[in-house]
Coordinates of N, CA, C and O in Angstrom, one line a residue:
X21 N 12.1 2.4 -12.8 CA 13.4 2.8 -12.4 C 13.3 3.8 -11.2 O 14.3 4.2 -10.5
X22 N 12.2 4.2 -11.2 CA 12.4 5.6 -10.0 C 11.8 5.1 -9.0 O 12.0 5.7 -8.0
X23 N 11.0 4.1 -8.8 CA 10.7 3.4 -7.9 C 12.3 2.4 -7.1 O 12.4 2.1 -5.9
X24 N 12.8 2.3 -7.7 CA 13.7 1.2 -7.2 C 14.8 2.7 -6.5 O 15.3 2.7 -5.4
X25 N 14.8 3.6 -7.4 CA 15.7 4.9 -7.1 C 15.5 5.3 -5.3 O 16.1 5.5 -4.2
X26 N 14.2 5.3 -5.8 CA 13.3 5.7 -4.0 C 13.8 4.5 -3.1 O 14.7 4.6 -2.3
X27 N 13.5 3.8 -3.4 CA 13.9 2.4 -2.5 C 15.6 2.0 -2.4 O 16.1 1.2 -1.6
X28 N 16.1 2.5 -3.3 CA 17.4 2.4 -2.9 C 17.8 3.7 -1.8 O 18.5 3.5 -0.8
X29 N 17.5 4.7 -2.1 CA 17.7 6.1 -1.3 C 17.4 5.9 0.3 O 18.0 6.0 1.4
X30 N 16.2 5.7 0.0 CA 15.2 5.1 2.0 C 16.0 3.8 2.7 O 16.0 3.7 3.9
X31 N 16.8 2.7 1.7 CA 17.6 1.4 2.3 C 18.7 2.6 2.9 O 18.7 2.6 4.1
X32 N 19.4 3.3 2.4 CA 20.8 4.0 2.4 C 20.9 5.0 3.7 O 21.8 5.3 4.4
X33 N 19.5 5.6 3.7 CA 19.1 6.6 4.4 C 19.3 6.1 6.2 O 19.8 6.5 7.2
X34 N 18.3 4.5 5.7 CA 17.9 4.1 7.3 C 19.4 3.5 8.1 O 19.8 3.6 9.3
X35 N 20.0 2.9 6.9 CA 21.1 2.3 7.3 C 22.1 3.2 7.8 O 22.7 2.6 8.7
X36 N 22.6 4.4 7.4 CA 23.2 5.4 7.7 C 22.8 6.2 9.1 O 23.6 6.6 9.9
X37 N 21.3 6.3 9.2 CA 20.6 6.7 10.6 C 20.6 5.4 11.7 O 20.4 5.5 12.9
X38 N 20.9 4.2 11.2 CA 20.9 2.9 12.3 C 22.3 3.2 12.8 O 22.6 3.0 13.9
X39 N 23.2 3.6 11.9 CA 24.6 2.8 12.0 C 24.8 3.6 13.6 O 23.9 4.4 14.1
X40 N 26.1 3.2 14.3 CA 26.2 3.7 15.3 C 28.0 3.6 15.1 O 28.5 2.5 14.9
X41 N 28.7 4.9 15.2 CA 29.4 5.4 14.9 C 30.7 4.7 16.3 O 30.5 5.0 17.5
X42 N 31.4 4.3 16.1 CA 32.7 4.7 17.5 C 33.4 5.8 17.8 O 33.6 6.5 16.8
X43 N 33.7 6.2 18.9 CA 34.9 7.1 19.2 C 35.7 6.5 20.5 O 35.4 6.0 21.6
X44 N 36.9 6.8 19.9 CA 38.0 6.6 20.9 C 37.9 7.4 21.9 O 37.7 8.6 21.6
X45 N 37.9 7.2 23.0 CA 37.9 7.5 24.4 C 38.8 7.6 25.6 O 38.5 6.8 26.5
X46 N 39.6 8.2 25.9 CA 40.3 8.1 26.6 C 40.1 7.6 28.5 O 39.5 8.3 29.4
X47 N 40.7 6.3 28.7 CA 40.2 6.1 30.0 C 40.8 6.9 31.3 O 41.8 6.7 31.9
X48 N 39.4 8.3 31.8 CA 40.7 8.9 32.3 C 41.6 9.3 32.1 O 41.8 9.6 30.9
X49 N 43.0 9.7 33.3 CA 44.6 9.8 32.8 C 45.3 8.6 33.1 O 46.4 9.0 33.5
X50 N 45.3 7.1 32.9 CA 45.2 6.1 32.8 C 46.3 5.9 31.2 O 47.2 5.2 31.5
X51 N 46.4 6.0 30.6 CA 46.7 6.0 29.2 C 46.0 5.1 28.1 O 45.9 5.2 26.9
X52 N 45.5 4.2 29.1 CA 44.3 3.2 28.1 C 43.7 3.9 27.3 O 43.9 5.1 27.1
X53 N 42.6 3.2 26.9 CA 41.9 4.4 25.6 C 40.7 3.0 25.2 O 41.2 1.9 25.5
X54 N 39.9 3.1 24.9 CA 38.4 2.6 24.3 C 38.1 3.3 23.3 O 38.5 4.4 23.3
X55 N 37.4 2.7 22.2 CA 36.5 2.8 20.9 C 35.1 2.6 21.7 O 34.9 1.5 22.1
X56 N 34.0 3.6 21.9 CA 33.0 3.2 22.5 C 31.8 3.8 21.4 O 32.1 4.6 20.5
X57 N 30.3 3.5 21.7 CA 29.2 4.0 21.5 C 28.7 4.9 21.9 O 28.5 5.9 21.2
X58 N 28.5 4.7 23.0 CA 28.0 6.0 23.7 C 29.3 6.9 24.8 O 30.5 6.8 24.9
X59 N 28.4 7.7 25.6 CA 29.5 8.6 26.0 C 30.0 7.6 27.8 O 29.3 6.9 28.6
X60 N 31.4 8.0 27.8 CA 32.1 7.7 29.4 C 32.4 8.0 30.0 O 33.6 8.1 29.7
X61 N 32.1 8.4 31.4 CA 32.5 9.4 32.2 C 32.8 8.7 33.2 O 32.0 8.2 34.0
X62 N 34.5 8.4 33.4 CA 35.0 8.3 34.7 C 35.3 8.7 35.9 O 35.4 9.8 36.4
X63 N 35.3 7.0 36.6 CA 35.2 7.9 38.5 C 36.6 7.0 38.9 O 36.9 5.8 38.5
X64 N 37.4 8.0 39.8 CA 38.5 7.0 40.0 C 38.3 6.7 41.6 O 37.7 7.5 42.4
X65 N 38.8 5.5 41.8 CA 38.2 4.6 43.0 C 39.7 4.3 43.4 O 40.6 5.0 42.9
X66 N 40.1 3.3 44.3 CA 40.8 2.4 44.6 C 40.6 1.3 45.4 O 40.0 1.1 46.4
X67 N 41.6 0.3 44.5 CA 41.1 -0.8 45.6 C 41.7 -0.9 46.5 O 42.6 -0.1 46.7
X68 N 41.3 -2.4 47.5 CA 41.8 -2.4 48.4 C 43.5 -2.5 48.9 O 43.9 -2.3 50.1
X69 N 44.6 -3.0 47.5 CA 45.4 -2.9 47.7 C 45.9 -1.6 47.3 O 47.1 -1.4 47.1
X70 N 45.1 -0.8 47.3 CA 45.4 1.1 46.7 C 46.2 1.1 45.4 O 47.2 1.8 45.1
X71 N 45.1 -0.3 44.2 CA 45.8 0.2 42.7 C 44.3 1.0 42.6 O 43.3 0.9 43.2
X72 N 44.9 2.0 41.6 CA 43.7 3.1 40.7 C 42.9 2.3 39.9 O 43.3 1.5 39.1
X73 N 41.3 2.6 40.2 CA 41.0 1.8 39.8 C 39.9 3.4 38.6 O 39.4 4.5 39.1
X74 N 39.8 2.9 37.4 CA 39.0 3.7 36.5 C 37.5 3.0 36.4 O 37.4 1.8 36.5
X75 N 36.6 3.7 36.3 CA 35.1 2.6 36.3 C 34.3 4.0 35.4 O 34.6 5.2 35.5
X76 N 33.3 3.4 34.5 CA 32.5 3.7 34.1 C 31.3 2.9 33.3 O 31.3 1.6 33.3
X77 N 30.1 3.7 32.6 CA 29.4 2.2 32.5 C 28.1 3.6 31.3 O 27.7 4.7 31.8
X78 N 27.7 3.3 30.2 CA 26.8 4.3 29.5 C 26.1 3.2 28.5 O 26.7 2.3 27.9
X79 N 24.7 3.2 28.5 CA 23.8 2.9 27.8 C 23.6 3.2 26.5 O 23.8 4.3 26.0
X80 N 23.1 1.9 25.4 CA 22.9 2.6 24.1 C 21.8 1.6 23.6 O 21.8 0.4 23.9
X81 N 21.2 2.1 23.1 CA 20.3 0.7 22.4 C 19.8 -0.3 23.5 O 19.5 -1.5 23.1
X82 N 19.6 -0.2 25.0 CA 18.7 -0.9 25.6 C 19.8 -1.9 26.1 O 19.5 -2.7 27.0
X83 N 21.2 -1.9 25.7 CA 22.4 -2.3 26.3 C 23.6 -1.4 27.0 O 24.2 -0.7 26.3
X84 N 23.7 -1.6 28.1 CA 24.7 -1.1 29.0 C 26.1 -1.8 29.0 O 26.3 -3.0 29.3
X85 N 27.0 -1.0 28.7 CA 28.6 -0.8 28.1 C 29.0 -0.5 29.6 O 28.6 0.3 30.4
X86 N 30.0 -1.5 29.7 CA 30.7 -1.1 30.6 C 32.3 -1.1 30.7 O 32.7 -2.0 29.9
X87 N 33.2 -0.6 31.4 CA 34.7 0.1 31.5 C 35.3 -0.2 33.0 O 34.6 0.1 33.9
X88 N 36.4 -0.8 33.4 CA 37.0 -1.0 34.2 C 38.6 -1.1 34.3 O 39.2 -2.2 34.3
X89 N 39.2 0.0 34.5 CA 40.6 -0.1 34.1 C 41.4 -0.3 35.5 O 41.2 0.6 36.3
X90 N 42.2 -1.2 36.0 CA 42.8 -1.1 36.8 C 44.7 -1.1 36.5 O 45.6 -1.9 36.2
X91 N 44.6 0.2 36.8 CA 46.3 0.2 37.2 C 46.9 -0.8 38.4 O 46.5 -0.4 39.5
X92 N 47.9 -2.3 38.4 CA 48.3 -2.5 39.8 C 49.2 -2.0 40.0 O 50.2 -1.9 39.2
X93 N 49.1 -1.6 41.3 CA 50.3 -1.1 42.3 C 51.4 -2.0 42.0 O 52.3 -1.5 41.3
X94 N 51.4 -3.7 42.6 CA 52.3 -4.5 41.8 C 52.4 -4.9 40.6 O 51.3 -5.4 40.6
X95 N 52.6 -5.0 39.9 CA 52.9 -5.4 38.1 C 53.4 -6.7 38.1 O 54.5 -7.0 38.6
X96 N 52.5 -7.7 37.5 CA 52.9 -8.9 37.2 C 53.7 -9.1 35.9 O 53.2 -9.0 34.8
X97 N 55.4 -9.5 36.3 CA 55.7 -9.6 35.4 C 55.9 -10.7 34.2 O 56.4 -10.6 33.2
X98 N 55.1 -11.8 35.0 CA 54.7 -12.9 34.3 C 53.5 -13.2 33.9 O 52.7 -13.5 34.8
X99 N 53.1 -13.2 32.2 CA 52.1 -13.2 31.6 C 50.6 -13.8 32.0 O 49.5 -13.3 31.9
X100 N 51.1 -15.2 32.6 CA 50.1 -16.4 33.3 C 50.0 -15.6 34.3 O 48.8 -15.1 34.3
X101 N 50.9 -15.1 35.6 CA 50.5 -14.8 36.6 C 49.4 -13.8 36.9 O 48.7 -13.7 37.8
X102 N 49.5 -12.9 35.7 CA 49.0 -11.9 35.1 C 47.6 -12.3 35.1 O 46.7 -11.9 35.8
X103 N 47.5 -13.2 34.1 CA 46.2 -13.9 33.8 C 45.5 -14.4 34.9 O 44.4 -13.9 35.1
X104 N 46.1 -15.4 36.0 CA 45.5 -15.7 36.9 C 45.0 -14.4 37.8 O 43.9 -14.6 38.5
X105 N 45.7 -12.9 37.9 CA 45.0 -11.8 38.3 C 43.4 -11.9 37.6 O 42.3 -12.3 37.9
X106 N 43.9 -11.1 36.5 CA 42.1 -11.3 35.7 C 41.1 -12.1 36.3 O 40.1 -11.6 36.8
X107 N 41.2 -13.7 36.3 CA 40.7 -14.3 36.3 C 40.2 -14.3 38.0 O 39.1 -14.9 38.1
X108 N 40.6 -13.9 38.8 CA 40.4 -13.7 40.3 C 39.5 -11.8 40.5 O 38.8 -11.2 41.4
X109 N 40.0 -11.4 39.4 CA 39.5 -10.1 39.9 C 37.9 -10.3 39.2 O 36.9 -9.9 39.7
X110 N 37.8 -10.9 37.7 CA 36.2 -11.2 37.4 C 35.6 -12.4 38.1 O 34.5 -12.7 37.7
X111 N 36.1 -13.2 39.3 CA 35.5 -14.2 40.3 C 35.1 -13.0 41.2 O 33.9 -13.1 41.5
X112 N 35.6 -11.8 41.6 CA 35.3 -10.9 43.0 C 34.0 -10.1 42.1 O 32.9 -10.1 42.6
X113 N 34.1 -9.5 40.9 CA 33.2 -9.0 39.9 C 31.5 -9.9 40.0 O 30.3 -9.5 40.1
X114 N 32.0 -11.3 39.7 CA 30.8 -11.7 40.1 C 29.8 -11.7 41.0 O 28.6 -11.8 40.9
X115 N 30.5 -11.5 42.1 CA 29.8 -11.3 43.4 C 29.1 -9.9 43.4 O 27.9 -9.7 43.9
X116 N 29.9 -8.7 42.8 CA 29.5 -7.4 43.4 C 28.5 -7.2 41.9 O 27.7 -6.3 42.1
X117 N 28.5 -7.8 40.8 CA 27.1 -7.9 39.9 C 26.2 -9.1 39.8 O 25.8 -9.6 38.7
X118 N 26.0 -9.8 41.3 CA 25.1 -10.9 41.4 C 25.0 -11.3 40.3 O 24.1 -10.8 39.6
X119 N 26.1 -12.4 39.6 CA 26.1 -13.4 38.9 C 25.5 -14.4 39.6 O 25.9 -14.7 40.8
X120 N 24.6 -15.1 38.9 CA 24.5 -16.8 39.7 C 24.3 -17.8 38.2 O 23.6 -18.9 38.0
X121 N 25.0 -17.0 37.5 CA 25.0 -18.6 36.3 C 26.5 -18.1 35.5 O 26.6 -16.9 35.2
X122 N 27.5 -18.8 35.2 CA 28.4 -18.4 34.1 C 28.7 -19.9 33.2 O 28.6 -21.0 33.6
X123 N 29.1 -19.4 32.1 CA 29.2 -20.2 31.1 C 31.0 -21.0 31.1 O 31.5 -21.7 30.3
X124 N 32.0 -20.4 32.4 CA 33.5 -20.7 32.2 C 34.3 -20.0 31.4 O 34.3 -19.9 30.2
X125 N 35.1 -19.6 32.1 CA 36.0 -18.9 31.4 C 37.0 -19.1 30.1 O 37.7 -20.1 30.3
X126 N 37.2 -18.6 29.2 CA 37.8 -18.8 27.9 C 39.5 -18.2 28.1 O 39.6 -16.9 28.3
X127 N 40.4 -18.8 28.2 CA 41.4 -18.2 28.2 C 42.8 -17.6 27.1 O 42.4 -17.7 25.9
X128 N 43.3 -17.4 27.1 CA 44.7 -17.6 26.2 C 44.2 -16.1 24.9 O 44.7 -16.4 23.8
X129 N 43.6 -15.0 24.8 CA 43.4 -14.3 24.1 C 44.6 -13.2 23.7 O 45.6 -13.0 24.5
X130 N 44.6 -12.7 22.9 CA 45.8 -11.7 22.7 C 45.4 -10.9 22.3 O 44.8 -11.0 21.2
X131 N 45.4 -9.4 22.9 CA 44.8 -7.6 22.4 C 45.3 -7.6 21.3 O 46.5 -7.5 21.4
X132 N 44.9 -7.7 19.8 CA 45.5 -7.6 18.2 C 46.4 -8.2 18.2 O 47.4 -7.7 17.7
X133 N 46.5 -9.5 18.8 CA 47.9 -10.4 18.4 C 49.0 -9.7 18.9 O 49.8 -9.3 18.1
X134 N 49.0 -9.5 19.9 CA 50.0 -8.8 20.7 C 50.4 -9.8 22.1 O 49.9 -9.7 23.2
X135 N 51.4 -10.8 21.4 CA 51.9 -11.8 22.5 C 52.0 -11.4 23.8 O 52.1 -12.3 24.7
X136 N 52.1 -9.9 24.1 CA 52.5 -9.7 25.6 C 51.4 -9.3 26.7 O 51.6 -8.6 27.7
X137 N 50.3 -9.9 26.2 CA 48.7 -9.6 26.5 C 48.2 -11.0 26.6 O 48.8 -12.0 26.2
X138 N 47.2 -10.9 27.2 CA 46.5 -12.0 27.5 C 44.6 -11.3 27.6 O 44.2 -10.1 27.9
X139 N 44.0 -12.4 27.4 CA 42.5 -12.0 27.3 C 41.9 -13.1 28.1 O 42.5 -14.1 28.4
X140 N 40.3 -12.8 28.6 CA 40.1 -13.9 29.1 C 38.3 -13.5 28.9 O 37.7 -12.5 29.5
X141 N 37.7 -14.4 28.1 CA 36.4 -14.1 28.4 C 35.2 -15.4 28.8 O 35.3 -16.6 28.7
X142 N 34.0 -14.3 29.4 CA 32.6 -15.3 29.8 C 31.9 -14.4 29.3 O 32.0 -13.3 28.8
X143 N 30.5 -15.6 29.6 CA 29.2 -15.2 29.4 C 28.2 -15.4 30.9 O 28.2 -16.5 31.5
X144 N 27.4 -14.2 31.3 CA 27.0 -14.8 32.4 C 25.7 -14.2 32.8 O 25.2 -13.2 32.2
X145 N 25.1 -14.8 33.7 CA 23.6 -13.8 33.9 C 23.8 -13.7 35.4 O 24.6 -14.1 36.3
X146 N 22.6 -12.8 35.2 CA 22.4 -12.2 36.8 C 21.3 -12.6 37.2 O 20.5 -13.2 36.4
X147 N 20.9 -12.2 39.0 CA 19.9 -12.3 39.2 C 18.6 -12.1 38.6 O 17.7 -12.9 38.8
X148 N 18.5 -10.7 37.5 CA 17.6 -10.4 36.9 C 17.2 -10.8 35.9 O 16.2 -10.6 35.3
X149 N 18.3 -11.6 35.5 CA 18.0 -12.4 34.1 C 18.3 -11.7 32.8 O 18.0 -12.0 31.7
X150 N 19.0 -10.7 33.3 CA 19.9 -10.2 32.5 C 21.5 -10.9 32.1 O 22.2 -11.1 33.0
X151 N 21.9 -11.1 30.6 CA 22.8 -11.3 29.5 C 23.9 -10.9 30.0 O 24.1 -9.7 30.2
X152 N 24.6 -11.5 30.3 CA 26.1 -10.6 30.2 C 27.3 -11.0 29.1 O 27.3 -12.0 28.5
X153 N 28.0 -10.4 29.0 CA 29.4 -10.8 27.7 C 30.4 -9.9 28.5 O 30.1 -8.7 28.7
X154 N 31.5 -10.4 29.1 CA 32.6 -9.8 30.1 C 33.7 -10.3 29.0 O 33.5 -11.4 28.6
X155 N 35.0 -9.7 28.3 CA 35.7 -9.7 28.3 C 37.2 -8.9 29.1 O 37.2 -7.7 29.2
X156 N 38.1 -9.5 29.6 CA 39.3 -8.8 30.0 C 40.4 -8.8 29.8 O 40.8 -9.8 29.2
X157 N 41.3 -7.9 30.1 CA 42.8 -7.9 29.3 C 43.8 -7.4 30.5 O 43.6 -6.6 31.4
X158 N 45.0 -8.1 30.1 CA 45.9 -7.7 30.8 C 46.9 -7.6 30.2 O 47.2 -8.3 29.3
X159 N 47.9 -6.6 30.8 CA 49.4 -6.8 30.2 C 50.6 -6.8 30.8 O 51.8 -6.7 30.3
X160 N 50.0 -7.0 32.4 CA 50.8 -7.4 33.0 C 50.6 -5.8 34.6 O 50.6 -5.9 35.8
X161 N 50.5 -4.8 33.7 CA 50.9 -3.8 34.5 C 49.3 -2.9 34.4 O 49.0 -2.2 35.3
X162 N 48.7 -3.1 33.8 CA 46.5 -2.8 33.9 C 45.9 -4.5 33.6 O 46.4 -5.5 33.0
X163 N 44.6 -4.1 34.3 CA 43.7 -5.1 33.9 C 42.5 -4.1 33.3 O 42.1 -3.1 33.9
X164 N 42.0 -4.6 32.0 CA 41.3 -3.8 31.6 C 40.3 -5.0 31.5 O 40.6 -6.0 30.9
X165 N 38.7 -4.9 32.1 CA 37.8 -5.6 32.2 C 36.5 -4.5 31.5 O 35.8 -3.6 32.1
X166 N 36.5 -5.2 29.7 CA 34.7 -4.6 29.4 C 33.6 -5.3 29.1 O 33.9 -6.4 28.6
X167 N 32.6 -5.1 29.3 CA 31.2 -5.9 29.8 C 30.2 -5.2 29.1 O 30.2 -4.0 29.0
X168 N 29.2 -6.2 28.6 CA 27.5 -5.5 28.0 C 27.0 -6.1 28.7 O 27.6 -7.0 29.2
X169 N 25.7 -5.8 29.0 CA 24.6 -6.5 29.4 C 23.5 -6.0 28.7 O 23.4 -5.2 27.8
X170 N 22.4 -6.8 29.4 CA 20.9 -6.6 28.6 C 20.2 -7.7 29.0 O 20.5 -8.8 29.2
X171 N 18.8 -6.9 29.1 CA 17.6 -8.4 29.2 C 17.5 -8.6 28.2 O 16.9 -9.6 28.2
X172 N 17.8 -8.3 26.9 CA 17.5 -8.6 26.1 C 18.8 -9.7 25.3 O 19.9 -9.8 25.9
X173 N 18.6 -10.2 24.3 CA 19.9 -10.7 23.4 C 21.0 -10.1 23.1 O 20.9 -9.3 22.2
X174 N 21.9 -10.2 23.4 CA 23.3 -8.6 23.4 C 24.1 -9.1 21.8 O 24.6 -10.2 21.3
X175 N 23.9 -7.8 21.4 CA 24.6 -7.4 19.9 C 26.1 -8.3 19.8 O 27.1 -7.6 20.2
X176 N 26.3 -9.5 19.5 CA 27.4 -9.6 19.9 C 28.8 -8.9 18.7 O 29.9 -8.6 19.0
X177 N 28.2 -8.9 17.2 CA 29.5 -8.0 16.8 C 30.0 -6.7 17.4 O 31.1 -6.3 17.7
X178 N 28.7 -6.1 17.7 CA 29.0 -5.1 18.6 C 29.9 -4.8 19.8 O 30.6 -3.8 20.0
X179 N 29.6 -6.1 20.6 CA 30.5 -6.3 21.8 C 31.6 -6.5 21.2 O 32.5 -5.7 21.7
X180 N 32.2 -7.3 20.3 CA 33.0 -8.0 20.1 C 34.1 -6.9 19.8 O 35.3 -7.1 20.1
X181 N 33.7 -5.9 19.1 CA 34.3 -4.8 18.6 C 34.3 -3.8 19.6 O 35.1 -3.0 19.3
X182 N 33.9 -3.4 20.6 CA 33.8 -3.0 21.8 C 35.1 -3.2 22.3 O 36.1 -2.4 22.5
X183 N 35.0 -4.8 22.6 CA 35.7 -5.0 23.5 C 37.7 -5.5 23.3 O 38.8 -5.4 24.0
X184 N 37.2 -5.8 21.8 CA 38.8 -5.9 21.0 C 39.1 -4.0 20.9 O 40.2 -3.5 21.1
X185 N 38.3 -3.5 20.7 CA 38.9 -1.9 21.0 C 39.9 -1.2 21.9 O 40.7 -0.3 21.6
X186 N 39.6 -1.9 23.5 CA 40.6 -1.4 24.5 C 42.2 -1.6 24.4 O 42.9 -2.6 24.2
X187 N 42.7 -0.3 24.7 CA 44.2 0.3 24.4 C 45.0 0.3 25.8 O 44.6 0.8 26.9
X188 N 46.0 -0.3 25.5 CA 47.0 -0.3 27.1 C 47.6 1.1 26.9 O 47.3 1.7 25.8
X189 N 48.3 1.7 27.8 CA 49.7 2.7 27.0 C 50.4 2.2 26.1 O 50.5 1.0 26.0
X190 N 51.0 3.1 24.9 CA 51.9 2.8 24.5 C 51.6 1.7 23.1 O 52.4 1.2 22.3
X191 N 49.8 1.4 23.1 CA 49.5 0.0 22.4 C 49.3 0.9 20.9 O 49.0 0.4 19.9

C-alpha cells in the first residue's frame, strides 16, 4: 500500500509540474483578448490600408504561438465578405512565412457558436519543414489570425484550445 501511495503521489506531482496553465491576455488596446501559454508582447504596425494591426508571437515547449489582430479601417458588414477578407489576408501570410505546401482551407467556423463570426482554418509547412496549424476569425470589424508551428509534431489539443480562446470586443 505505501508503494502504490509513492506512486500515486510522483503520477500527481509530474502531472501537475507538466500541466501548462492559460491566461487571458489582453491584445494590446484592441479589446480582443487570448487565453495563451506563454507570455505576449505586442507591436502595433499598420497595414497598407492604415487598419491597426497587433502582432505578437512567444515560445513554449519547442512550439511557437503566434497572435495577429487586425482592426479594419473598413468593416465588412457582410459575414461571407468578411470571410473572403480572412481568406485573402492568410493567402498574403503565406508568402511573408514561406509557405510552399498547404493542406486548403476549412471554412464556415463559428467563435463559441456565435453566428456572427466566421472561422477559417489550414495546415501548412514551410520552407524549413516546419508544421504549421493557422486558424482565423472574423467578425466582420477584426480579423484575428492564431498560428503554432514547430519542426516537430504540434500539440494539437493545445492549439485547438489556443486558438478557440481568441475574444473579439464585447465577446
Amino acid at each position: 500500500m505505501k508503494r502504490f501511495s509513492c506512486l500515486l503521489v510522483l503520477t500527481i506531482v509530474n502531472l501537475i509540474s507538466n500541466s501548462q496553465s492559460l491566461k487571458k491576455v489582453p491584445v494590446s488596446n484592441s479589446g480582443c483578448s487570448v487565453y495563451t501559454y506563454c507570455n505576449f508582447n505586442f507591436e502595433t504596425e499598420y497595414s497598407q490600408d492604415s487598419s491597426v494591426v497587433y502582432v505578437s508571437e512567444c515560445v513554449k515547449d519547442e512550439v511557437s504561438y503566434g497572435v495577429i489582430c487586425v482592426r479594419l479601417l473598413s468593416p465588412a458588414d457582410d459575414l461571407d465578405r468578411a470571410e473572403e477578407l480572412v481568406i485573402n489576408y492568410l493567402d498574403y501570410l503565406k508568402t511573408s512565412f514561406n509557405i510552399s505546401k498547404a493542406v486548403g482551407y476549412g471554412k464556415g467556423h463559428h467563435l463559441s457558436k456565435n453566428e456572427n463570426t466566421r472561422g477559417v482554418i489550414d495546415y501548412w509547412e514551410d520552407n524549413e519543414k516546419k508544421n504549421w496549424k493557422v486558424k482565423a476569425w472574423t467578425d466582420g470589424k477584426f480579423i484575428g489570425v492564431l498560428y503554432g508551428y514547430s519542426a516537430k509534431e504540434l500539440p494539437e489539443q493545445k492549439l485547438n484550445v489556443f486558438f478557440d480562446s481568441f475574444r473579439f470586443p464585447g465577446m
